[in-house]
Amino acid sequence: MIDDPMDRIAEALERMAPAPLAAPDFDAATAFVWHTEPDRLEPVAKVSRVDLPLLLGVDRARDTLLQNTRQFAAGLPANNALLWGARGMGKSSLVKAIHGDVAATHEALRIVELQREDLPSVGRLLNLLRGASQRFILFCDDLSFGNDDAHYKSLKAVLDGGIEGRPENVVLYATSNRRHLMPRDMIENERGSAINPAEAVEEKVSLSDRFGLWLGFHPCDQDQYLAMIRGYCDAHGVQIDDATLRAEAIEWQATRGSRSGRVAWQYFVDLAGRKGVTLTAS
C-alpha cells in the first residue's frame, strides 16, 4: 500500500500516460504515412504512383531532384527540396516516382508522408527516424501557410534542426503552389499594415529560403500535353490514332479550362475506360 500522497499522484500519472511508441518495423514497407492520436507510422503496401519516364515537361526538375535523391540514398550530402508552381503539373507525382526509381537500387531508402496539419508533431516523428539505419524522405504535400498560422514554426525543426540538427538520415521534400508558401495578397497586406513591413513577413517568407533546392513547375504547352497522353496510351496499351486523340484531348482540356499533367491523366483515364483497358498502379 502506498501511503505517500506524492507517490500516489506519480502512480496515477503513469497510468494516465500513453504507452511508449514501439519502434516501427521499417522493413515492413518502403513507404509509410505518419498519423497522430495516437502517434504511429502506417506502412503503405502499394504506393500510388506513375513511372518516372511518363512524367514529361519537367525535365530540369526531374534531373535535379533525381540526382539529389541518389546522393541522399547513397549517404552523401543532399538538400531539402521545395517543388513549387502550377497546379496539376506533377509535383507530388515526381516525388513518389523518384522514390520508386531510386529505391529500386537503394534498398534502405524510405518515404514517409507527413500531413500539413500534423506538422506540430514532427519533432516526435524525427525522434523515431533519427536512430534508424534506413534513410527517409519526409514528404509534405500541398504545403502552405495562412494568416496567424504557426505551423511553419514546426517545420523549422526539419529545416534547421535546432540544437540537435536535422537527422543525417532524413531529408524533406515539400510541394506547394506558392513559391513563398503563403499567398501573395497576404504578403502585401502584412507589408502594408505592419509598423515594420519588412519584419512582418520576413519570418514566414524566409522559411522557403531554408530549402536548398527550389524547383519550379510551369504550365505545359499543347504539344507537351498531347505527348503526356500518348505516353500513357503507349505504356498501358490503349490503342487510338493520333488525329482522334488530338481532337478529343483538346476538347477535354477546353471543357476544363486548363491544360496540365493532371488534366492529361484525367482524359487518359476516361479514354482507357471507354476502351475497356484496366489500369493498375505501378
mmCIF file of C-alpha atoms in Angstrom:
data_model
loop_
_atom_site.group_PDB
_atom_site.id
_atom_site.type_symbol
_atom_site.label_atom_id
_atom_site.label_comp_id
_atom_site.label_asym_id
_atom_site.label_seq_id
_atom_site.Cartn_x
_atom_site.Cartn_y
_atom_site.Cartn_z
ATOM 1 C CA MET A 1 0.000 0.000 0.000
ATOM 2 C CA ILE A 2 1.285 3.464 -0.920
ATOM 3 C CA ASP A 3 0.959 5.982 1.929
ATOM 4 C CA ASP A 4 2.854 8.943 0.473
ATOM 5 C CA PRO A 5 0.405 11.241 -1.423
ATOM 6 C CA MET A 6 3.138 12.193 -3.882
ATOM 7 C CA ASP A 7 3.757 8.528 -4.680
ATOM 8 C CA ARG A 8 0.050 8.021 -5.300
ATOM 9 C CA ILE A 9 -0.039 11.022 -7.646
ATOM 10 C CA ALA A 10 3.036 9.776 -9.531
ATOM 11 C CA GLU A 11 1.496 6.324 -9.930
ATOM 12 C CA ALA A 12 -1.786 7.818 -11.190
ATOM 13 C CA LEU A 13 0.068 9.940 -13.746
ATOM 14 C CA GLU A 14 1.943 6.887 -15.001
ATOM 15 C CA ARG A 15 -1.351 5.075 -15.538
ATOM 16 C CA MET A 16 -2.737 8.049 -17.453
ATOM 17 C CA ALA A 17 0.346 8.486 -19.665
ATOM 18 C CA PRO A 18 0.223 6.796 -23.070
ATOM 19 C CA ALA A 19 2.404 3.755 -23.552
ATOM 20 C CA PRO A 20 5.744 4.467 -25.235
ATOM 21 C CA LEU A 21 5.561 4.188 -29.012
ATOM 22 C CA ALA A 22 7.041 0.889 -30.143
ATOM 23 C CA ALA A 23 9.919 1.075 -32.569
ATOM 24 C CA PRO A 24 8.437 0.791 -36.082
ATOM 25 C CA ASP A 25 9.376 -2.074 -38.359
ATOM 26 C CA PHE A 26 10.934 -0.108 -41.197
ATOM 27 C CA ASP A 27 11.453 -3.320 -43.148
ATOM 28 C CA ALA A 28 7.671 -3.784 -43.402
ATOM 29 C CA ALA A 29 7.424 -1.428 -46.387
ATOM 30 C CA THR A 30 9.298 1.208 -48.355
ATOM 31 C CA ALA A 31 6.611 3.841 -47.713
ATOM 32 C CA PHE A 32 4.808 4.983 -44.562
ATOM 33 C CA VAL A 33 2.191 7.534 -43.528
ATOM 34 C CA TRP A 34 2.574 9.360 -40.218
ATOM 35 C CA HIS A 35 -0.575 9.557 -38.075
ATOM 36 C CA THR A 36 -1.179 11.117 -34.677
ATOM 37 C CA GLU A 37 -3.608 10.469 -31.816
ATOM 38 C CA PRO A 38 -2.045 8.039 -31.251
ATOM 39 C CA ASP A 39 1.344 8.504 -32.920
ATOM 40 C CA ARG A 40 2.083 5.736 -35.384
ATOM 41 C CA LEU A 41 3.702 5.028 -38.733
ATOM 42 C CA GLU A 42 1.372 3.084 -41.004
ATOM 43 C CA PRO A 43 3.129 1.043 -43.714
ATOM 44 C CA VAL A 44 1.845 1.506 -47.287
ATOM 45 C CA ALA A 45 1.789 -1.799 -49.132
ATOM 46 C CA LYS A 46 1.460 -0.266 -52.598
ATOM 47 C CA VAL A 47 2.284 3.352 -53.403
ATOM 48 C CA SER A 48 0.034 5.130 -55.903
ATOM 49 C CA ARG A 49 2.489 6.496 -58.462
ATOM 50 C CA VAL A 50 3.386 6.622 -62.140
ATOM 51 C CA ASP A 51 6.661 5.528 -63.684
ATOM 52 C CA LEU A 52 9.296 8.240 -63.884
ATOM 53 C CA PRO A 53 9.648 8.184 -67.728
ATOM 54 C CA LEU A 54 5.950 9.067 -68.063
ATOM 55 C CA LEU A 55 6.401 12.439 -66.351
ATOM 56 C CA LEU A 56 7.017 14.805 -69.256
ATOM 57 C CA GLY A 57 7.638 18.552 -69.377
ATOM 58 C CA VAL A 58 9.506 18.618 -66.048
ATOM 59 C CA ASP A 59 12.942 17.551 -67.257
ATOM 60 C CA ARG A 60 15.057 20.015 -65.287
ATOM 61 C CA ALA A 61 13.209 19.444 -62.015
ATOM 62 C CA ARG A 62 13.287 15.679 -62.598
ATOM 63 C CA ASP A 63 17.027 15.554 -63.229
ATOM 64 C CA THR A 64 17.892 17.819 -60.291
ATOM 65 C CA LEU A 65 15.693 16.013 -57.777
ATOM 66 C CA LEU A 66 16.773 12.597 -59.035
ATOM 67 C CA GLN A 67 20.448 13.446 -58.552
ATOM 68 C CA ASN A 68 19.772 14.882 -55.093
ATOM 69 C CA THR A 69 17.865 11.747 -54.093
ATOM 70 C CA ARG A 70 20.572 9.429 -55.365
ATOM 71 C CA GLN A 71 23.142 11.333 -53.315
ATOM 72 C CA PHE A 72 20.972 11.118 -50.228
ATOM 73 C CA ALA A 73 20.265 7.402 -50.692
ATOM 74 C CA ALA A 74 24.000 6.770 -51.025
ATOM 75 C CA GLY A 75 24.723 8.515 -47.720
ATOM 76 C CA LEU A 76 26.131 11.640 -49.375
ATOM 77 C CA PRO A 77 25.166 15.279 -48.636
ATOM 78 C CA ALA A 78 21.772 16.271 -50.047
ATOM 79 C CA ASN A 79 19.419 19.240 -49.819
ATOM 80 C CA ASN A 80 15.844 19.672 -48.680
ATOM 81 C CA ALA A 81 13.708 20.473 -51.736
ATOM 82 C CA LEU A 82 10.688 22.692 -52.363
ATOM 83 C CA LEU A 83 8.721 21.849 -55.511
ATOM 84 C CA TRP A 84 6.506 24.841 -56.265
ATOM 85 C CA GLY A 85 4.394 26.149 -59.115
ATOM 86 C CA ALA A 86 1.457 25.375 -61.365
ATOM 87 C CA ARG A 87 -1.311 23.084 -60.157
ATOM 88 C CA GLY A 88 -1.508 19.624 -61.672
ATOM 89 C CA MET A 89 1.971 19.620 -63.204
ATOM 90 C CA GLY A 90 3.248 16.579 -61.353
ATOM 91 C CA LYS A 91 4.990 17.913 -58.251
ATOM 92 C CA SER A 92 3.829 15.185 -55.878
ATOM 93 C CA SER A 93 3.887 12.592 -58.671
ATOM 94 C CA LEU A 94 7.560 13.398 -59.270
ATOM 95 C CA VAL A 95 8.492 12.896 -55.608
ATOM 96 C CA LYS A 96 6.776 9.493 -55.481
ATOM 97 C CA ALA A 97 8.149 8.419 -58.870
ATOM 98 C CA ILE A 98 11.714 9.357 -57.930
ATOM 99 C CA HIS A 99 11.442 7.499 -54.640
ATOM 100 C CA GLY A 100 10.303 4.393 -56.504
ATOM 101 C CA ASP A 101 13.089 4.711 -59.067
ATOM 102 C CA VAL A 102 15.901 5.226 -56.539
ATOM 103 C CA ALA A 103 14.564 2.682 -54.030
ATOM 104 C CA ALA A 104 14.881 0.005 -56.704
ATOM 105 C CA THR A 105 18.678 0.232 -56.360
ATOM 106 C CA HIS A 106 18.961 1.544 -52.769
ATOM 107 C CA GLU A 107 17.047 -0.847 -50.532
ATOM 108 C CA ALA A 108 17.345 1.308 -47.402
ATOM 109 C CA LEU A 109 15.505 4.308 -48.899
ATOM 110 C CA ARG A 110 12.075 5.005 -47.393
ATOM 111 C CA ILE A 111 9.445 7.709 -47.877
ATOM 112 C CA VAL A 112 7.252 8.997 -45.048
ATOM 113 C CA GLU A 113 4.234 11.175 -45.833
ATOM 114 C CA LEU A 114 3.502 13.879 -43.283
ATOM 115 C CA GLN A 115 0.232 15.831 -43.466
ATOM 116 C CA ARG A 116 0.455 19.587 -43.083
ATOM 117 C CA GLU A 117 -1.915 19.570 -40.095
ATOM 118 C CA ASP A 118 0.422 17.143 -38.298
ATOM 119 C CA LEU A 119 3.457 19.428 -38.507
ATOM 120 C CA PRO A 120 3.378 20.180 -34.752
ATOM 121 C CA SER A 121 4.187 16.504 -34.152
ATOM 122 C CA VAL A 122 7.215 16.487 -36.452
ATOM 123 C CA GLY A 123 9.659 16.523 -33.534
ATOM 124 C CA ARG A 124 8.288 13.223 -32.268
ATOM 125 C CA LEU A 125 8.481 11.768 -35.765
ATOM 126 C CA LEU A 126 12.105 12.832 -36.173
ATOM 127 C CA ASN A 127 12.974 11.144 -32.883
ATOM 128 C CA LEU A 128 11.642 7.873 -34.301
ATOM 129 C CA LEU A 129 13.598 8.215 -37.523
ATOM 130 C CA ARG A 130 16.851 9.547 -36.082
ATOM 131 C CA GLY A 131 18.277 6.278 -34.846
ATOM 132 C CA ALA A 132 17.143 4.040 -37.699
ATOM 133 C CA SER A 133 19.554 2.510 -40.187
ATOM 134 C CA GLN A 134 17.299 3.414 -43.122
ATOM 135 C CA ARG A 135 17.248 6.760 -44.915
ATOM 136 C CA PHE A 136 13.986 8.727 -45.076
ATOM 137 C CA ILE A 137 12.430 11.186 -47.499
ATOM 138 C CA LEU A 138 9.963 13.135 -45.371
ATOM 139 C CA PHE A 139 7.249 14.172 -47.841
ATOM 140 C CA CYS A 140 4.782 17.005 -47.132
ATOM 141 C CA ASP A 141 2.341 17.629 -49.981
ATOM 142 C CA ASP A 142 0.495 20.890 -50.718
ATOM 143 C CA LEU A 143 2.319 22.911 -48.093
ATOM 144 C CA SER A 144 1.173 26.483 -47.457
ATOM 145 C CA PHE A 145 0.509 28.818 -44.544
ATOM 146 C CA GLY A 146 -2.231 31.326 -43.903
ATOM 147 C CA ASN A 147 -2.513 34.352 -41.667
ATOM 148 C CA ASP A 148 -1.811 33.645 -37.961
ATOM 149 C CA ASP A 149 -0.701 30.131 -38.881
ATOM 150 C CA ALA A 150 2.025 28.937 -36.512
ATOM 151 C CA HIS A 151 2.561 25.544 -38.182
ATOM 152 C CA TYR A 152 5.534 26.961 -40.072
ATOM 153 C CA LYS A 153 7.458 27.135 -36.804
ATOM 154 C CA SER A 154 7.246 23.342 -36.509
ATOM 155 C CA LEU A 155 8.687 22.987 -39.987
ATOM 156 C CA LYS A 156 11.881 24.672 -38.840
ATOM 157 C CA ALA A 157 12.603 21.549 -36.776
ATOM 158 C CA VAL A 158 13.131 19.723 -40.057
ATOM 159 C CA LEU A 159 14.843 22.508 -41.983
ATOM 160 C CA ASP A 160 17.074 23.882 -39.240
ATOM 161 C CA GLY A 161 17.006 21.060 -36.731
ATOM 162 C CA GLY A 162 17.505 23.219 -33.657
ATOM 163 C CA ILE A 163 20.347 22.361 -31.318
ATOM 164 C CA GLU A 164 20.359 18.678 -32.345
ATOM 165 C CA GLY A 165 20.372 19.402 -36.045
ATOM 166 C CA ARG A 166 18.303 17.640 -38.666
ATOM 167 C CA PRO A 167 18.852 13.876 -38.535
ATOM 168 C CA GLU A 168 21.519 12.865 -41.047
ATOM 169 C CA ASN A 169 19.215 10.168 -42.393
ATOM 170 C CA VAL A 170 16.247 12.494 -43.104
ATOM 171 C CA VAL A 171 15.612 14.922 -45.958
ATOM 172 C CA LEU A 172 12.438 16.944 -46.548
ATOM 173 C CA TYR A 173 10.664 17.209 -49.900
ATOM 174 C CA ALA A 174 7.651 19.543 -49.901
ATOM 175 C CA THR A 175 5.282 20.656 -52.650
ATOM 176 C CA SER A 176 3.381 23.926 -52.809
ATOM 177 C CA ASN A 177 1.521 26.049 -55.320
ATOM 178 C CA ARG A 178 3.244 29.066 -53.761
ATOM 179 C CA ARG A 179 6.913 29.906 -54.025
ATOM 180 C CA HIS A 180 6.990 31.540 -50.591
ATOM 181 C CA LEU A 181 4.469 29.130 -49.001
ATOM 182 C CA MET A 182 1.971 31.941 -48.360
ATOM 183 C CA PRO A 183 -0.488 33.860 -50.577
ATOM 184 C CA ARG A 184 0.919 36.938 -52.306
ATOM 185 C CA ASP A 185 -2.063 39.041 -51.205
ATOM 186 C CA MET A 186 -1.351 38.119 -47.592
ATOM 187 C CA ILE A 187 2.272 39.199 -48.017
ATOM 188 C CA GLU A 188 1.151 42.536 -49.453
ATOM 189 C CA ASN A 189 -1.470 43.045 -46.723
ATOM 190 C CA GLU A 190 1.057 42.463 -43.949
ATOM 191 C CA ARG A 191 3.593 44.720 -45.612
ATOM 192 C CA GLY A 192 1.002 47.453 -45.956
ATOM 193 C CA SER A 193 -0.393 47.306 -42.422
ATOM 194 C CA ALA A 194 2.609 46.472 -40.240
ATOM 195 C CA ILE A 195 4.658 49.038 -38.327
ATOM 196 C CA ASN A 196 7.803 47.412 -39.709
ATOM 197 C CA PRO A 197 6.691 45.947 -43.060
ATOM 198 C CA ALA A 198 9.936 44.085 -43.746
ATOM 199 C CA GLU A 199 9.902 42.253 -40.416
ATOM 200 C CA ALA A 200 6.170 41.470 -40.673
ATOM 201 C CA VAL A 201 6.661 38.859 -43.365
ATOM 202 C CA GLU A 202 10.362 38.067 -43.161
ATOM 203 C CA GLU A 203 9.955 35.140 -40.756
ATOM 204 C CA LYS A 204 7.421 33.301 -42.919
ATOM 205 C CA VAL A 205 8.871 34.201 -46.309
ATOM 206 C CA SER A 206 12.381 33.241 -45.202
ATOM 207 C CA LEU A 207 11.149 29.740 -44.453
ATOM 208 C CA SER A 208 11.235 28.896 -48.158
ATOM 209 C CA ASP A 209 14.843 30.136 -48.277
ATOM 210 C CA ARG A 210 15.784 27.277 -45.972
ATOM 211 C CA PHE A 211 15.148 24.759 -48.749
ATOM 212 C CA GLY A 212 18.393 24.099 -50.586
ATOM 213 C CA LEU A 213 16.572 23.292 -53.831
ATOM 214 C CA TRP A 214 13.781 25.358 -55.378
ATOM 215 C CA LEU A 215 12.265 23.512 -58.319
ATOM 216 C CA GLY A 216 9.701 25.447 -60.361
ATOM 217 C CA PHE A 217 6.811 23.842 -62.263
ATOM 218 C CA HIS A 218 5.109 25.793 -65.036
ATOM 219 C CA PRO A 219 2.026 25.179 -67.214
ATOM 220 C CA CYS A 220 2.651 22.840 -70.137
ATOM 221 C CA ASP A 221 2.082 23.738 -73.776
ATOM 222 C CA GLN A 222 -0.244 21.816 -76.069
ATOM 223 C CA ASP A 223 2.467 19.611 -77.568
ATOM 224 C CA GLN A 224 3.616 18.524 -74.100
ATOM 225 C CA TYR A 225 0.017 17.902 -73.066
ATOM 226 C CA LEU A 226 -0.592 15.637 -76.053
ATOM 227 C CA ALA A 227 2.761 13.892 -75.560
ATOM 228 C CA MET A 228 1.801 13.070 -71.964
ATOM 229 C CA ILE A 229 -1.397 11.384 -73.125
ATOM 230 C CA ARG A 230 0.367 9.486 -75.908
ATOM 231 C CA GLY A 231 2.909 8.271 -73.348
ATOM 232 C CA TYR A 232 0.144 6.960 -71.097
ATOM 233 C CA CYS A 233 -1.520 5.244 -74.055
ATOM 234 C CA ASP A 234 1.694 3.515 -75.109
ATOM 235 C CA ALA A 235 2.546 2.454 -71.560
ATOM 236 C CA HIS A 236 -0.876 0.925 -70.897
ATOM 237 C CA GLY A 237 -1.609 -0.455 -74.362
ATOM 238 C CA VAL A 238 -4.508 1.858 -75.221
ATOM 239 C CA GLN A 239 -4.986 1.998 -78.992
ATOM 240 C CA ILE A 240 -6.057 5.305 -80.567
ATOM 241 C CA ASP A 241 -4.952 7.122 -83.712
ATOM 242 C CA ASP A 242 -3.202 10.480 -83.431
ATOM 243 C CA ALA A 243 -5.961 12.515 -85.092
ATOM 244 C CA THR A 244 -8.672 11.201 -82.791
ATOM 245 C CA LEU A 245 -6.502 11.573 -79.710
ATOM 246 C CA ARG A 246 -5.665 15.163 -80.616
ATOM 247 C CA ALA A 247 -9.280 16.152 -81.252
ATOM 248 C CA GLU A 248 -10.622 14.506 -78.101
ATOM 249 C CA ALA A 249 -7.803 15.687 -75.839
ATOM 250 C CA ILE A 250 -8.088 19.313 -76.965
ATOM 251 C CA GLU A 251 -11.847 19.236 -76.447
ATOM 252 C CA TRP A 252 -11.296 17.703 -72.986
ATOM 253 C CA GLN A 253 -8.895 20.474 -71.961
ATOM 254 C CA ALA A 254 -11.310 23.126 -73.287
ATOM 255 C CA THR A 255 -14.165 21.837 -71.132
ATOM 256 C CA ARG A 256 -11.943 22.107 -68.053
ATOM 257 C CA GLY A 257 -10.481 25.494 -68.869
ATOM 258 C CA SER A 258 -6.918 24.374 -68.196
ATOM 259 C CA ARG A 259 -4.096 22.252 -69.542
ATOM 260 C CA SER A 260 -1.827 20.293 -67.202
ATOM 261 C CA GLY A 261 -0.454 16.868 -66.459
ATOM 262 C CA ARG A 262 -3.421 16.203 -64.192
ATOM 263 C CA VAL A 263 -5.895 17.075 -66.954
ATOM 264 C CA ALA A 264 -3.931 14.837 -69.348
ATOM 265 C CA TRP A 265 -4.211 11.929 -66.907
ATOM 266 C CA GLN A 266 -7.923 12.544 -66.344
ATOM 267 C CA TYR A 267 -8.568 12.414 -70.086
ATOM 268 C CA PHE A 268 -6.493 9.236 -70.349
ATOM 269 C CA VAL A 269 -8.453 7.559 -67.534
ATOM 270 C CA ASP A 270 -11.680 8.351 -69.386
ATOM 271 C CA LEU A 271 -10.204 7.063 -72.648
ATOM 272 C CA ALA A 272 -8.947 3.836 -71.052
ATOM 273 C CA GLY A 273 -12.384 3.234 -69.545
ATOM 274 C CA ARG A 274 -14.066 3.688 -72.916
ATOM 275 C CA LYS A 275 -11.550 1.316 -74.494
ATOM 276 C CA GLY A 276 -12.101 -1.323 -71.801
ATOM 277 C CA VAL A 277 -8.491 -1.166 -70.539
ATOM 278 C CA THR A 278 -7.864 -1.766 -66.835
ATOM 279 C CA LEU A 279 -5.244 0.449 -65.207
ATOM 280 C CA THR A 280 -3.010 -0.917 -62.474
ATOM 281 C CA ALA A 281 -0.727 1.137 -60.261
ATOM 282 C CA SER A 282 2.985 0.623 -60.836
#
